[in-house]
Coordinates of C-alpha atoms and ligand atoms in Angstrom, one line a residue:
X1 CA 0.0 0.0 0.0
X2 CA 2.7 2.6 0.8
X3 CA 4.3 2.1 -2.6
X4 CA 1.0 2.7 -4.5
X5 CA 0.4 5.7 -2.3
X6 CA 3.9 7.0 -3.1
X7 CA 3.1 6.5 -6.8
X8 CA -0.1 8.4 -6.5
X9 CA 1.7 11.2 -4.7
X10 CA 4.3 11.4 -7.4
X11 CA 1.6 11.4 -10.2
X12 CA -0.2 14.2 -8.4
X13 CA 3.1 16.1 -8.2
X14 CA 3.9 15.6 -11.8
X15 CA 0.4 16.2 -13.1
X16 CA -0.6 19.1 -10.9
X17 CA 2.2 20.8 -9.1
X18 CA 5.0 20.8 -11.6
X19 CA 3.0 22.4 -14.4
X20 CA 1.5 24.8 -11.8
X21 CA 5.0 25.8 -10.6
X22 CA 6.3 26.1 -14.1
X23 CA 3.2 28.1 -15.2
X24 CA 3.4 30.4 -12.2
X25 CA 7.1 31.1 -12.8
X26 CA 6.4 31.9 -16.4
X27 CA 3.4 34.0 -15.5
X28 CA 5.3 36.0 -12.9
X29 CA 8.0 36.7 -15.5
X30 CA 5.5 37.8 -18.0
X31 CA 3.7 40.0 -15.4
X32 CA 7.0 41.6 -14.4
X33 CA 7.8 42.2 -18.1
X34 CA 4.4 43.7 -18.9
X35 CA 4.5 45.8 -15.7
X36 CA 7.9 47.2 -16.8
X37 CA 6.5 48.0 -20.2
X38 CA 3.5 49.7 -18.6
X39 CA 5.8 51.7 -16.3
X40 CA 7.9 52.7 -19.4
X41 CA 4.8 53.8 -21.3
X42 CA 3.6 55.7 -18.3
X43 CA 7.0 57.4 -17.8
X44 CA 7.1 58.3 -21.4
X45 CA 3.7 59.9 -21.0
X46 CA 4.9 61.9 -18.0
X47 CA 7.9 63.0 -20.0
X48 CA 5.7 64.1 -22.8
X49 CA 3.7 66.3 -20.4
X50 CA 6.9 67.8 -19.0
X51 CA 8.1 68.4 -22.6
X52 CA 4.9 70.3 -23.4
X53 CA 5.4 72.5 -20.3
X54 CA 8.9 73.3 -21.5
X55 CA 7.7 73.9 -25.0
X56 CA 5.1 76.4 -23.6
X57 CA 7.8 78.4 -21.8
X58 CA 9.9 78.4 -25.0
X59 CA 6.9 79.8 -26.9
X60 CA 6.6 82.6 -24.4
X61 CA 10.3 83.4 -24.7
X62 CA 10.1 83.3 -28.5
X63 CA 7.2 85.8 -28.4
X64 CA 9.3 88.2 -26.2
X65 CA 12.3 88.0 -28.5
X66 CA 10.0 88.8 -31.4
X67 CA 8.5 91.7 -29.6
X68 CA 11.9 93.1 -28.8
X69 CA 13.2 92.5 -32.3
X70 CA 10.4 94.6 -33.6
X71 CA 11.3 97.4 -31.0
X72 CA 15.0 97.2 -31.9
X73 CA 14.6 97.0 -35.6
X74 CA 12.3 100.0 -35.7
X75 CA 14.5 101.9 -33.3
X76 CA 11.7 102.3 -30.8
X77 CA 13.9 101.9 -27.7
X78 CA 13.6 105.5 -27.0
X79 CA 9.8 105.4 -27.2
X80 CA 8.9 105.3 -23.5
X81 CA 5.3 104.3 -24.2
X82 CA 6.3 101.3 -26.2
X83 CA 8.9 100.4 -23.6
X84 CA 6.4 100.7 -20.8
X85 CA 4.0 98.5 -22.7
X86 CA 6.6 95.9 -23.4
X87 CA 7.7 95.7 -19.7
X88 CA 4.2 95.9 -18.4
X89 CA 3.1 93.0 -20.5
X90 CA 6.2 90.9 -20.0
X91 CA 6.8 91.7 -16.4
X92 CA 9.0 88.6 -15.8
X93 CA 11.7 90.5 -17.6
X94 CA 13.3 93.0 -15.3
X95 CA 15.7 94.5 -17.8
X96 CA 16.8 94.2 -21.4
X97 CA 20.4 94.6 -22.3
X98 CA 22.2 95.3 -25.6
X99 CA 25.8 94.6 -26.6
X100 CA 27.1 96.0 -29.8
X101 CA 28.9 92.8 -30.5
X102 CA 30.1 89.7 -28.7
X103 CA 33.4 91.2 -27.9
X104 CA 32.0 94.6 -26.8
X105 CA 33.0 95.8 -23.4
X106 CA 30.0 98.0 -22.8
X107 CA 26.5 97.1 -22.2
X108 CA 23.3 99.2 -22.4
X109 CA 20.4 98.5 -20.1
X110 CA 16.7 99.2 -20.7
X111 CA 13.9 99.0 -18.2
X112 CA 10.4 100.4 -18.0
X113 CA 12.1 103.6 -17.1
X114 CA 13.9 103.7 -20.5
X115 CA 17.7 103.5 -21.0
X116 CA 19.4 103.3 -17.7
X117 CA 22.8 102.5 -16.1
X118 CA 22.6 99.6 -13.7
X119 CA 26.1 99.4 -12.1
X120 CA 25.3 96.3 -10.1
X121 CA 24.3 94.4 -13.2
X122 CA 26.9 95.5 -15.7
X123 CA 29.9 93.6 -14.5
X124 CA 28.1 90.3 -13.8
X125 CA 26.4 90.4 -17.1
X126 CA 29.6 91.2 -19.0
X127 CA 31.6 88.4 -17.2
X128 CA 28.7 85.9 -17.9
X129 CA 28.8 86.8 -21.5
X130 CA 32.5 86.3 -21.6
X131 CA 32.2 83.0 -19.9
X132 CA 29.7 81.8 -22.4
X133 CA 31.4 83.4 -25.4
X134 CA 31.9 80.2 -27.2
X135 CA 28.3 79.1 -27.0
X136 CA 27.0 82.6 -27.8
X137 CA 29.3 82.8 -30.9
X138 CA 27.3 79.9 -32.4
X139 CA 24.1 82.1 -32.4
X140 CA 25.5 83.8 -35.6
X141 CA 25.9 80.6 -37.7
X142 CA 22.5 79.5 -36.5
X143 CA 21.0 82.7 -37.8
X144 CA 22.8 82.2 -41.1
X145 CA 21.0 78.9 -41.4
X146 CA 17.7 80.5 -40.6
X147 CA 17.2 79.6 -37.0
X148 CA 17.1 82.4 -34.3
X149 CA 18.3 80.4 -31.3
X150 CA 17.6 81.8 -27.8
X151 CA 20.4 80.9 -25.4
X152 CA 19.6 80.7 -21.6
X153 CA 22.4 81.5 -19.2
X154 CA 22.4 80.9 -15.4
X155 CA 24.9 82.3 -13.1
X156 CA 26.2 80.3 -10.2
X157 CA 27.5 83.3 -8.4
X158 CA 25.1 86.2 -9.0
X159 CA 21.8 84.4 -9.2
X160 CA 21.3 86.1 -12.6
X161 CA 19.0 84.3 -15.1
X162 CA 19.6 85.6 -18.7
X163 CA 18.2 84.9 -22.1
X164 CA 20.5 86.0 -24.9
X165 CA 19.4 86.2 -28.6
X166 CA 20.0 87.9 -31.9
X167 CA 17.6 89.7 -34.1
X168 CA 17.3 89.0 -37.8
X169 CA 20.1 91.4 -38.7
X170 CA 23.0 93.2 -37.1
X171 CA 25.9 92.1 -34.9
X172 CA 24.2 93.3 -31.7
X173 CA 23.5 90.7 -28.9
X174 CA 20.3 91.2 -27.0
X175 CA 19.5 89.8 -23.6
X176 CA 16.7 89.6 -21.1
X177 CA 17.4 89.7 -17.3
X178 CA 14.6 87.5 -16.0
X179 CA 12.9 87.0 -12.6
X180 CA 12.3 83.2 -12.4
X181 CA 9.9 83.5 -9.5
X182 CA 7.6 85.8 -11.4
X183 CA 7.9 83.8 -14.6
X184 CA 7.2 80.4 -12.9
X185 CA 4.4 81.7 -10.7
X186 CA 2.6 84.0 -13.0
X187 CA 3.4 82.8 -16.6
X188 CA 4.0 79.1 -16.3
X189 CA 1.8 78.4 -13.2
X190 CA -1.6 78.7 -14.8
X191 CA -0.5 76.4 -17.6
X192 CA 1.0 73.9 -15.2
X193 CA -2.3 73.9 -13.3
X194 CA -4.3 73.4 -16.4
X195 CA -2.3 70.4 -17.4
X196 CA -2.1 68.9 -13.9
X197 CA -5.8 69.2 -13.1
X198 CA -6.8 66.6 -10.4
X199 CA -4.7 63.9 -11.9
X200 CA -1.1 64.9 -11.6
X201 CA 1.2 66.8 -9.2
X202 CA 3.6 68.9 -11.2
X203 CA 6.3 70.7 -9.3
X204 CA 9.3 72.9 -9.9
X205 CA 12.4 72.3 -7.9
X206 CA 15.3 74.6 -7.5
X207 CA 18.7 72.8 -7.8
X208 CA 18.8 70.2 -5.1
X209 CA 16.3 71.9 -2.8
X210 CA 14.1 69.4 -1.0
X211 CA 11.1 71.6 -0.8
X212 CA 9.4 72.5 -4.1
X213 CA 9.8 76.0 -5.4
X214 CA 6.4 75.7 -7.0
X215 CA 3.9 72.9 -6.9
X216 CA 0.3 72.0 -7.8
X217 CA 0.1 69.7 -4.7
X218 CA -2.4 70.7 -2.1
X219 CA -0.1 70.0 0.8
X220 CA 3.4 70.0 -0.5
X221 CA 5.9 68.0 1.5
X222 CA 9.6 67.7 1.6
X223 CA 11.2 65.0 -0.6
X224 CA 9.2 62.5 -2.6
X225 CA 10.3 63.8 -6.0
X226 CA 10.4 60.9 -8.3
X227 CA 11.7 60.5 -11.8
X228 CA 11.1 61.8 -14.4
X229 CA 12.8 65.2 -13.8
X230 CA 13.4 67.6 -16.6
X231 CA 15.4 70.7 -16.3
X232 CA 13.4 73.8 -17.2
X233 CA 14.7 74.9 -20.5
X234 CA 14.4 78.6 -19.7
X235 CA 16.1 78.3 -16.3
X236 CA 18.6 75.4 -16.3
X237 CA 18.8 75.4 -12.5
X238 CA 15.1 74.7 -12.1
X239 CA 13.7 71.2 -12.6
X240 CA 10.2 70.0 -13.5
X241 CA 8.9 66.9 -11.9
X242 CA 5.6 65.0 -12.2
X243 CA 3.7 62.2 -10.4
X244 CA 0.2 60.8 -10.1
X245 CA -1.9 62.7 -7.6
X246 CA -2.9 59.5 -5.6
X247 CA 0.4 57.7 -6.1
X248 CA 2.3 56.7 -3.0
X249 CA 5.4 54.6 -2.6
X250 CA 5.6 51.9 -3.9
X251 CA 4.8 52.9 -7.5
X252 CA 1.6 51.9 -9.3
X253 CA 3.4 49.2 -11.3
X254 CA 4.9 47.7 -8.2
X255 CA 1.5 47.6 -6.6
X256 CA 0.0 45.9 -9.6
X257 CA 2.9 43.4 -9.6
X258 CA 2.3 42.7 -5.9
X259 CA -1.5 42.1 -6.5
X260 CA -0.6 39.7 -9.3
X261 CA 1.9 38.0 -7.2
X262 CA -0.6 37.5 -4.4
X263 CA -3.2 36.2 -6.9
X264 CA -0.7 33.6 -8.2
X265 CA 0.4 32.6 -4.8
X266 CA -3.3 32.2 -3.8
X267 CA -4.0 30.2 -6.9
X268 CA -1.1 27.9 -6.1
X269 CA -2.2 27.5 -2.5
X270 CA -5.7 26.5 -3.7
X271 CA -4.1 24.0 -6.2
X272 CA -1.9 22.6 -3.5
X273 CA -4.8 22.3 -1.2
X274 CA -6.8 20.5 -3.9
X275 CA -3.9 18.1 -4.7
X276 CA -3.5 17.4 -1.0
X277 CA -7.3 16.8 -0.7
X278 CA -7.2 14.4 -3.7
X279 CA -4.2 12.6 -2.2
X280 CA -5.9 12.3 1.2
X281 CA -9.2 11.0 -0.3
X282 CA -7.2 8.4 -2.4
X283 CA -5.2 7.4 0.6
X284 CA -8.4 6.9 2.6
X285 CA -10.0 4.9 -0.2
X286 CA -6.9 2.7 -0.5
X287 CA -6.9 2.1 3.3
X288 CA -10.6 1.3 3.2
X289 CA -10.1 -1.2 0.4
X290 CA -7.3 -2.8 2.5
X291 CA -9.5 -2.9 5.6
X292 CA -12.4 -4.4 3.6
X293 CA -10.2 -7.2 2.2
X294 CA -8.9 -7.9 5.8
X295 CA -12.5 -8.0 6.9
X296 CA -13.4 -10.6 4.3
X297 CA -10.4 -12.8 5.2
X298 CA -11.1 -12.4 9.0
X299 CA -14.8 -13.3 8.6
X300 CA -14.1 -16.2 6.3
X301 CA -11.7 -17.5 8.8
X302 CA -14.1 -17.1 11.7
X303 CA -16.9 -18.8 9.8
X304 CA -14.7 -21.7 8.7
X305 CA -13.5 -22.7 12.1
X306 CA -17.0 -23.2 13.8
X307 CA -18.3 -24.8 10.5
X308 CA -15.4 -27.3 10.5
X309 CA -16.1 -28.1 14.2
X310 CA -19.9 -28.5 13.7
X311 CA -19.3 -30.7 10.6
X312 CA -16.8 -32.9 12.4
X313 CA -18.7 -33.4 15.7
X314 CA -22.1 -33.9 14.0
X315 CA -20.6 -36.5 11.6
X316 CA -19.1 -38.3 14.5
X317 CA -22.4 -38.3 16.3
X318 CA -24.3 -39.3 13.1
X319 CA -22.0 -42.3 12.5
X320 CA -22.7 -43.3 16.1
X321 CA -19.0 -43.6 16.9
X322 CA -19.4 -42.1 20.3
X323 CA -20.6 -44.6 22.8
X324 CA -20.5 -42.9 26.2
X325 CA -23.5 -40.7 26.9
X326 CA -21.2 -38.2 28.6
X327 CA -19.1 -37.7 25.5
X328 CA -22.2 -37.4 23.4
X329 CA -23.5 -34.6 25.6
X330 CA -20.1 -32.8 25.3
X331 CA -20.2 -33.1 21.5
X332 CA -23.8 -31.8 21.4
X333 CA -22.7 -28.8 23.6
X334 CA -19.8 -28.1 21.2
X335 CA -22.0 -28.2 18.2
X336 CA -24.5 -26.0 19.9
X337 CA -21.9 -23.5 21.1
X338 CA -20.3 -23.2 17.7
X339 CA -23.7 -22.8 16.1
X340 CA -24.4 -20.0 18.6
X341 CA -21.0 -18.3 17.8
X342 CA -21.9 -18.5 14.1
X343 CA -25.3 -17.0 14.7
X344 CA -24.0 -14.2 16.8
X345 CA -21.4 -13.3 14.2
X346 CA -23.9 -13.4 11.4
X347 CA -26.3 -11.4 13.5
X348 CA -23.6 -8.8 14.2
X349 CA -22.9 -8.4 10.5
X350 CA -26.6 -8.2 9.6
X351 CA -27.3 -5.7 12.4
X352 CA -24.4 -3.6 11.3
X353 CA -25.5 -3.4 7.7
X354 CA -29.1 -2.7 8.8
X355 CA -27.9 0.1 11.1
X356 CA -25.5 1.5 8.5
X357 CA -28.4 1.6 6.0
X358 CA -30.5 3.4 8.7
X359 CA -33.1 0.6 8.5
X360 CA -32.9 -0.6 12.1
X361 CA -36.1 0.2 14.0
X362 CA -35.3 1.3 17.6
X363 CA -38.0 0.8 20.2
X364 CA -37.5 3.7 22.5
X365 CA -39.2 3.5 25.9
X366 CA -38.4 4.4 29.5
X367 CA -35.8 1.8 30.6
X368 CA -33.6 1.6 33.7
X369 CA -29.9 1.3 32.8
X370 CA -29.2 -0.7 36.0
X371 CA -31.8 -3.2 35.0
X372 CA -30.4 -3.7 31.5
X373 CA -26.8 -4.1 32.8
X374 CA -28.0 -6.6 35.5
X375 CA -29.9 -8.7 32.9
X376 CA -26.9 -8.7 30.5
X377 CA -24.6 -9.8 33.3
X378 CA -26.9 -12.5 34.4
X379 CA -27.0 -14.2 30.9
X380 CA -23.2 -13.5 30.5
X381 CA -22.2 -14.8 33.9
X382 CA -21.5 -18.3 32.7
X383 CA -19.5 -17.1 29.7
X384 CA -17.4 -14.8 31.8
X385 CA -16.6 -17.3 34.6
X386 CA -16.0 -20.0 32.0
X387 CA -13.3 -17.9 30.5
X388 CA -11.7 -17.4 33.9
X389 CA -12.9 -13.8 34.4
X390 CA -14.0 -12.3 37.7
X391 CA -16.2 -9.3 37.4
X392 CA -17.8 -6.8 39.7
X393 CA -20.9 -4.7 39.1
X394 CA -21.2 -1.4 41.0
X395 CA -24.6 0.1 40.2
X396 CA -25.5 3.5 41.5
X397 CA -28.4 3.4 44.0
X398 CA -30.6 5.6 41.9
X399 CA -32.9 4.5 39.2
X400 CA -31.3 5.4 35.9
X401 CA -34.4 5.7 33.6
X402 CA -33.5 6.7 30.1
X403 CA -35.5 6.8 26.8
X404 CA -33.8 3.8 25.2
X405 CA -34.0 0.7 23.2
X406 CA -33.5 -2.2 25.5
X407 CA -32.2 -4.7 23.0
X408 CA -29.6 -2.5 21.2
X409 CA -28.2 -1.2 24.6
X410 CA -27.8 -4.8 25.7
X411 CA -26.1 -5.5 22.4
X412 CA -23.7 -2.6 22.9
X413 CA -22.8 -3.9 26.4
X414 CA -22.3 -7.4 25.1
X415 CA -19.9 -6.0 22.4
X416 CA -17.9 -4.1 25.1
X417 CA -17.8 -7.2 27.4
X418 CA -16.7 -9.4 24.5
X419 CA -13.9 -7.0 23.7
X420 CA -12.9 -6.8 27.4
X421 CA -12.6 -10.6 27.4
X422 CA -10.9 -10.8 24.0
X423 CA -8.3 -8.1 24.7
X424 CA -7.3 -9.1 28.2
X425 CA -4.3 -11.3 28.9
X426 CA -3.2 -12.3 32.4
X427 CA -5.4 -9.9 34.4
X428 CA -8.8 -11.2 33.9
X429 CA -10.8 -8.7 35.8
X430 CA -13.7 -6.6 34.6
X431 CA -15.6 -4.0 36.5
X432 CA -18.9 -2.5 35.5
X433 CA -20.2 0.7 36.9
X434 CA -23.3 2.9 36.4
X435 CA -23.7 6.5 37.6
X436 CA -24.7 10.1 36.8
X437 CA -22.4 12.7 35.3
X438 CA -23.3 16.2 34.0
X439 CA -26.6 15.6 32.3
X440 CA -25.8 12.0 31.5
X441 CA -26.5 8.6 33.0
X442 CA -23.6 6.3 32.2
X443 CA -22.5 2.7 32.1
X444 CA -18.8 2.0 32.2
X445 CA -16.9 -1.2 31.5
X446 CA -13.4 -1.4 32.6
X447 CA -10.8 -4.1 31.8
X448 CA -7.2 -4.7 32.8
X449 CA -6.2 -5.7 29.2
X450 CA -3.7 -4.7 26.6
X451 CA -5.1 -1.2 26.2
X452 CA -5.2 1.0 23.2
X453 CA -2.6 3.5 22.0
X454 CA -3.7 7.2 21.7
X455 CA -3.2 7.1 18.0
X456 CA -5.8 4.3 17.5
X457 CA -8.4 5.6 20.0
X458 CA -10.4 7.5 17.4
X459 CA -10.0 4.9 14.6
X460 CA -11.3 1.9 16.5
X461 CA -14.9 3.3 16.1
X462 CA -14.6 3.3 12.3
X463 CA -16.1 0.3 10.5
X464 CA -13.8 -2.6 9.8
X465 CA -10.9 -1.0 11.6
X466 CA -8.8 -3.3 13.7
X467 CA -5.6 -2.4 15.5
X468 CA -2.7 -3.8 13.6
X469 CA -0.5 -4.7 16.6
X470 CA 0.6 -8.3 16.9
X471 CA -1.4 -9.0 20.1
X472 CA -4.6 -7.6 18.6
X473 CA -4.2 -9.4 15.3
X474 CA -4.0 -12.7 17.1
X475 CA -7.6 -12.3 18.4
X476 CA -10.4 -13.0 16.0
X477 CA -12.7 -10.2 15.0
X478 CA -14.5 -8.3 12.3
X479 CA -13.8 -4.7 13.2
X480 CA -17.5 -4.1 13.4
X481 CA -18.2 -4.3 17.2
X482 CA -17.3 -0.8 18.2
X483 CA -18.8 0.8 15.1
X484 CA -22.0 -0.9 16.1
X485 CA -21.7 0.5 19.6
X486 CA -21.2 3.9 18.0
X487 CA -24.3 3.6 15.8
X488 CA -26.3 2.6 18.9
X489 CA -25.1 5.5 21.0
X490 CA -25.7 8.0 18.1
X491 CA -29.3 6.7 17.9
X492 CA -29.7 7.4 21.6
X493 CA -28.1 10.9 21.2
X494 CA -25.4 9.7 23.6
X495 CA -21.6 9.7 23.5
X496 CA -18.8 7.2 24.1
X497 CA -15.8 8.2 26.2
X498 CA -12.6 6.1 26.2
X499 CA -9.9 6.1 28.7
X500 CA -7.1 3.8 27.8
X501 CA -3.4 3.4 27.4
X502 CA -1.3 0.4 26.2
X503 CA -0.9 -2.3 28.9
X504 CA -2.9 -0.4 31.4
X505 CA -6.4 -1.5 30.4
X506 CA -9.3 0.3 28.9
X507 CA -12.5 1.9 30.2
X508 CA -15.4 2.5 27.8
X509 CA -18.1 4.8 29.1
X510 CA -21.5 5.0 27.4
X511 CA -23.2 8.3 28.2
X512 CA -27.0 8.5 27.8
X513 CA -28.7 11.9 28.0
X514 CA -31.0 12.2 31.0
X515 CA -34.6 12.4 29.7
X516 CA -36.5 11.3 32.9
X517 CA -36.2 12.1 36.5
X518 CA -38.1 10.0 39.0
X519 CA -40.0 8.4 36.1
X520 CA -41.1 11.7 34.6
X521 CA -40.1 12.8 31.1
X522 CA -38.1 16.1 31.3
X523 CA -36.7 16.4 27.7
X524 CA -37.1 14.9 24.3
Ligands
LIG601 P1 -13.0 -6.5 16.6 O1 -12.9 -6.7 18.1 O2 -14.0 -7.4 16.0 O3 -11.7 -6.4 16.0 P2 -14.1 -3.9 17.4 O4 -14.8 -2.8 16.5 O5 -14.9 -4.4 18.5 O6 -13.7 -5.0 16.4 O7 -12.8 -3.3 17.9 C1 -11.9 -2.6 17.1 C2 -10.5 -2.7 17.6 O8 -10.4 -2.0 18.8 C3 -10.1 -4.1 17.9 O9 -9.5 -4.8 16.8 C4 -9.1 -3.9 19.1 O10 -7.8 -3.8 18.6 C5 -9.5 -2.6 19.7 N1 -10.2 -2.9 21.0 C6 -11.5 -2.9 21.2 N2 -11.8 -3.1 22.5 C7 -10.7 -3.2 23.2 C8 -10.3 -3.4 24.5 N3 -11.2 -3.5 25.5 N4 -9.0 -3.4 24.8 C9 -8.0 -3.3 23.8 N5 -8.3 -3.1 22.5 C10 -9.6 -3.0 22.2

């Protein structure tokens, strides 16, 4: 049996678990890959949003340079009204400066107050222009090829943010001195808000500052500035970042991956449970088949012995080979005894199958447990003493009236007494007790026999089950006795308690619910 069970276990493993494990592994890989792909698409989308914000700021800068080109070309720099209008409309520009050429050493400033000299700006602007000379020199060839490039310049030392550009003709370099705070808050802000809506949080960070310089978040916090980050084209020291409004760490893709992981683990657990359940059911079926085949061989053996004896002694008697009357009587007794044994065994099997099929009709009536026990012991007295047993009956003084079926209760007691006889060795003592305990009247049969190990104590009430120890196997039996007792007790809504340990004897206690007190029915 173990080898066929191992085989079934292996088949289950190969058929169910290996494909499941392989599938899960593949699935997890696929899930991870698709999550990565989703994350990439999502990041690309975020980058596209940031790109559009940048594009918008470039569009604004371009319109400024066009406005100024028009003012410069038409020599309107001295027209205070026009200058005022320009600075009023584009108030993120604090000053405009003009250099005659890239190598010029003088710079002219304009503000909404017209041409002016700004001593604190001149030197820093000139030194920045010199620093960036190489890059700015390229503006000319760009213009040649038809592209008016606008060059942003940020200063590390003077916190100046400049935009330098050329107009369509002339060697002059023009530049805007910008106020990033005003630009970001007033010019870019509304646009950023329109894009972000309720869905995203878009923020502007300054260099490595932890707290956002500008953000659409309702309650901005320090940190938590994920990729992607894009430097603001107009102000290279400022960075744009974006994330989903509701998103917390871990990222959305990670959350989805975790959900899928849990689902796959759950699925595998269910599959494992299923495989284990199938394995257990098959194991039980195999054990039952084994037990049934043992039962058939036990019963056949038990039937054959008395039949052989009956045949032998009845033939001897028929052939009149026995002369002495005494011997004849002895042979008659043997034939009768063996016939009774057969009858009782066949009855046991028939009763069992009737009860199992639920076809046995119980005749419930008020019966006194003490009386039933006494009657059984009276008819069993000869059998017990014949087998060398001494027994003691300790009835409680009270009348133990229950609603019971006299015959089946007697049958249960006989089965227990039979077992006490069968499974006792040197100590041939049985004690029978009746009493009251927590809503029950009980009968208890105690022997000093071989006892039952803890592991077998539940199984012995299952049909056909017999303990497989050597001492138990030597005794004849069908494995039906205790299941019959259990059926009988179930029918009486009673319970069986067993107190036993190997070599220390066993006590079987039958508990019957109390239905009568002093002859009166108190419960159904
Ligand atoms: P059977 O006695 O025909 O085998 P039972 O259903 O009456 O079947 O008992 C089931 C098993 O329980 C027995 O095979 C035996 O091993 C064990 N058993 C029952 N009663 C006793 C007892 N009083 N002492 C020790 N073992 C017992």
